[in-house]
Amino acid sequence: MDALELVSHIPLFKGLSVQDKQRLTEIMRIQKVRAGEVLFRKGSEGTTLYIIQEGVVKIVLPSRLGDEMILTIFSAGDFFGEMALLDGKPRSADAIAVEPSRLLLLNRSDFLHFLTRNESAIIAIFSALSARLRKTDDLLEDASFLNIPARFAKKLIELGETFGKRSGDTMEISMRLTQKDLADMVGATRESINKELRVLREKGIVSLSGNLLKINDISLLKRRIR
Ligand code: CMP
């Protein structure tokens, strides 16, 4: 894929003229990272917008005791790091690669200049920020009103719908997520997720092999959300 085609595939850049896309390809940098590599930490200065061309990145709130809360997982076509660029404050969370990833980087002044020239990009940013706020509201709601088995079932279905392959009433999720990652996504301990996975496997609702998690019966898993 050439650089122009690559930019055309990114939702944030939809609606740009060919000249603007061409200009973006000239000013963006590329960064390749390994799985587990930290892109930035909460509290650091933010000077760059990141767009994922290939790979997976988790956005994490760290705690002083070493625990983590995974706010969201981003994949190809998603952008992150816009908050510090828009409000001039430090990074609001850590960003860590989950899979080997290839990222496109845009510096702050280029990003702000690009926004002032492109109404469609401003709307794309607002729309993404609204979607993220909604998802965070859901996370808060679930943490307040659902128990761990229900939260975990909901998260597995969401992961399957976002990153998995569906076939009938089954879904396959192939990602380097550890039990700790799964626990950090639903605000539970690794032990409680280990126990819940064992229950789900014993009931035949999910199966695990290496990085592949298979939901064998989506309807049965959904019944656990209440
Ligand atoms: P920034 O604050 O620059 O660095 C961390 C990034 O994580 C932030 O920009 C957003 O891109 C992203 N981020 C922070 N909080 C959330 C959230 N609740 N949902 C989705 N993405 C977030």
XYZ file of C-alpha atoms and ligand atoms in Angstrom:
248
model
C 0.000 0.000 0.000
C 1.515 3.401 -0.881
C 1.480 6.302 1.618
C -1.489 8.072 0.013
C -3.604 4.929 -0.060
C -2.646 4.294 3.543
C -3.860 7.739 4.672
C -7.095 7.263 2.676
C -7.901 4.158 4.756
C -7.890 6.069 8.059
C -11.392 7.184 9.140
C -10.064 10.448 10.670
C -8.780 11.522 7.256
C -11.911 10.663 5.299
C -13.249 13.643 3.386
C -9.849 15.292 2.894
C -8.804 16.492 -0.524
C -6.077 14.554 -2.328
C -3.715 17.521 -1.764
C -4.335 17.482 2.005
C -3.812 13.714 2.132
C -0.616 14.102 0.121
C 0.596 16.792 2.522
C -0.169 14.528 5.504
C 1.942 11.739 4.036
C 4.831 14.203 3.871
C 4.602 15.410 7.484
C 3.675 12.190 9.326
C 6.380 10.014 10.850
C 6.245 6.247 11.249
C 7.077 4.396 14.491
C 7.246 0.618 14.799
C 6.910 -0.871 18.278
C 7.143 -4.338 19.825
C 4.425 -5.947 21.944
C 4.691 -4.569 25.489
C 6.497 -1.379 24.469
C 5.364 1.790 26.280
C 4.510 4.672 23.944
C 3.993 7.175 26.725
C 3.099 7.357 30.408
C 0.340 9.227 32.194
C 1.551 12.651 33.312
C 4.171 13.051 30.598
C 4.097 15.969 28.183
C 2.049 15.272 25.067
C 3.433 16.488 21.776
C 2.199 13.860 19.317
C -0.995 12.372 17.914
C -0.792 8.625 17.200
C -2.749 6.802 14.505
C -2.590 3.008 14.375
C -1.838 1.707 10.920
C -1.350 -1.858 12.103
C -1.478 -3.477 15.561
C -3.164 -3.040 18.937
C -2.554 -0.518 21.758
C -4.071 -0.452 25.244
C -4.872 2.746 27.134
C -4.199 2.214 30.805
C -4.692 4.014 34.102
C -1.870 2.867 36.417
C -2.195 2.802 40.210
C 0.569 3.474 42.733
C 0.428 -0.160 43.858
C 1.134 -1.433 40.361
C -2.460 -2.297 39.459
C -3.905 -1.160 36.161
C -7.288 -0.248 34.766
C -7.535 -0.714 31.001
C -9.785 2.064 29.715
C -9.888 0.840 26.147
C -8.088 -1.050 23.415
C -7.379 0.593 20.085
C -6.614 -1.104 16.770
C -5.949 -0.261 13.094
C -7.566 3.020 12.001
C -7.953 4.365 15.575
C -6.149 7.444 16.888
C -5.101 8.404 20.418
C -3.101 11.078 22.238
C -5.443 13.852 21.090
C -6.441 14.995 24.607
C -3.051 16.399 25.635
C -2.769 18.077 22.239
C -6.185 19.703 22.512
C -6.062 20.939 26.124
C -2.280 21.359 26.513
C -2.293 19.266 29.720
C -0.168 16.146 30.423
C -1.098 12.695 29.097
C -4.245 11.415 30.826
C -3.256 7.718 30.678
C -0.477 5.294 29.635
C -0.400 3.918 26.078
C 1.203 0.449 25.693
C 1.418 -1.774 22.601
C -0.356 -5.142 23.013
C 0.740 -6.486 19.615
C 3.689 -5.457 17.421
C 2.353 -2.216 15.918
C 3.044 0.332 13.212
C 1.997 3.868 14.116
C 1.699 7.132 12.234
C 2.747 10.204 14.236
C 1.633 13.790 13.759
C 3.120 16.576 15.882
C 0.937 19.021 17.796
C 1.262 22.082 15.556
C 0.659 20.030 12.393
C -2.364 18.374 14.028
C -3.886 21.707 15.146
C -3.175 23.290 11.770
C -4.719 20.277 10.046
C -7.873 20.593 12.214
C -8.366 24.280 11.476
C -8.337 23.492 7.753
C -10.612 20.444 7.816
C -14.174 20.586 9.059
C -14.688 16.874 8.381
C -11.710 15.996 10.625
C -13.105 18.178 13.451
C -16.420 16.328 13.204
C -14.586 12.969 13.151
C -12.705 13.957 16.345
C -15.894 15.114 18.104
C -17.678 11.956 17.079
C -14.817 9.762 18.386
C -14.666 11.739 21.663
C -18.440 11.304 22.145
C -18.157 7.565 21.464
C -15.298 7.301 24.009
C -17.264 9.225 26.639
C -20.277 6.946 26.092
C -18.058 3.870 26.473
C -16.503 5.263 29.645
C -20.013 5.979 31.007
C -20.905 2.339 30.267
C -17.768 1.199 32.085
C -18.762 3.253 35.153
C -22.321 1.987 35.001
C -21.169 -1.632 34.757
C -18.657 -1.196 37.597
C -21.464 0.170 39.794
C -24.320 -2.161 38.872
C -22.973 -5.459 37.497
C -21.128 -8.268 39.270
C -17.816 -9.660 37.977
C -19.257 -12.611 35.960
C -21.658 -10.206 34.200
C -18.948 -7.588 33.546
C -16.609 -10.249 32.217
C -19.253 -11.765 29.925
C -20.080 -8.292 28.573
C -16.397 -7.518 27.962
C -15.809 -10.817 26.121
C -18.757 -10.103 23.836
C -17.541 -6.540 23.226
C -14.009 -7.808 22.425
C -15.495 -10.388 20.067
C -17.656 -7.814 18.304
C -14.784 -5.346 17.940
C -11.822 -7.601 17.207
C -13.179 -11.101 16.689
C -14.487 -13.233 13.849
C -18.124 -14.244 14.164
C -19.643 -17.384 12.735
C -23.236 -18.156 13.752
C -23.427 -18.203 17.541
C -19.626 -18.451 17.985
C -16.833 -15.867 17.963
C -13.059 -16.170 17.871
C -10.794 -13.555 19.446
C -7.133 -13.819 18.568
C -5.089 -11.378 20.616
C -2.154 -11.402 23.035
C -4.311 -10.627 26.065
C -3.267 -12.100 29.393
C -5.686 -13.003 32.200
C -4.312 -9.923 33.976
C -5.291 -7.758 30.944
C -8.799 -9.246 30.984
C -9.038 -8.581 34.726
C -7.780 -4.994 34.275
C -10.490 -4.392 31.689
C -13.321 -5.204 34.091
C -11.811 -3.965 37.366
C -11.350 -7.459 38.820
C -8.413 -9.429 40.196
C -6.532 -11.935 38.020
C -7.623 -14.693 40.405
C -11.329 -13.922 39.998
C -11.014 -13.878 36.200
C -9.064 -17.154 36.302
C -11.922 -18.662 38.320
C -14.574 -17.234 35.989
C -12.724 -18.543 32.908
C -12.616 -21.991 34.515
C -16.394 -21.877 35.078
C -17.014 -20.751 31.478
C -14.739 -23.521 30.130
C -16.369 -26.182 32.279
C -19.776 -25.130 30.959
C -18.395 -25.249 27.399
C -19.244 -21.560 26.847
C -15.649 -20.607 25.962
C -12.482 -22.480 25.034
C -8.886 -21.315 25.091
C -5.870 -22.349 23.094
C -2.748 -20.172 23.048
C -3.739 -16.629 22.041
C -7.092 -17.826 20.713
C -10.178 -17.404 22.853
C -13.306 -18.930 21.366
C -16.827 -18.080 22.513
C -18.672 -21.286 21.683
C -22.124 -20.032 22.588
C -22.788 -16.276 22.514
C -26.410 -16.701 23.697
C -25.350 -18.604 26.822
C -22.644 -16.006 27.561
C -25.195 -13.173 27.160
C -27.436 -14.838 29.741
C -24.766 -14.138 32.361
C -25.242 -10.352 31.905
C -27.893 -9.297 34.384
P -3.852 11.842 25.962
O -4.401 12.325 27.247
O -3.037 12.774 25.157
O -3.005 10.498 26.240
C -3.732 9.346 26.665
C -4.770 9.043 25.623
O -5.621 7.960 25.911
C -5.764 10.229 25.507
O -5.079 11.344 25.009
C -6.837 9.605 24.666
O -6.435 9.496 23.318
C -6.860 8.186 25.282
N -7.890 8.102 26.338
C -7.872 8.634 27.587
N -8.980 8.331 28.272
C -9.738 7.583 27.449
C -11.018 6.949 27.578
N -11.738 7.026 28.700
N -11.485 6.260 26.509
C -10.754 6.159 25.372
N -9.554 6.732 25.204
C -9.048 7.437 26.219
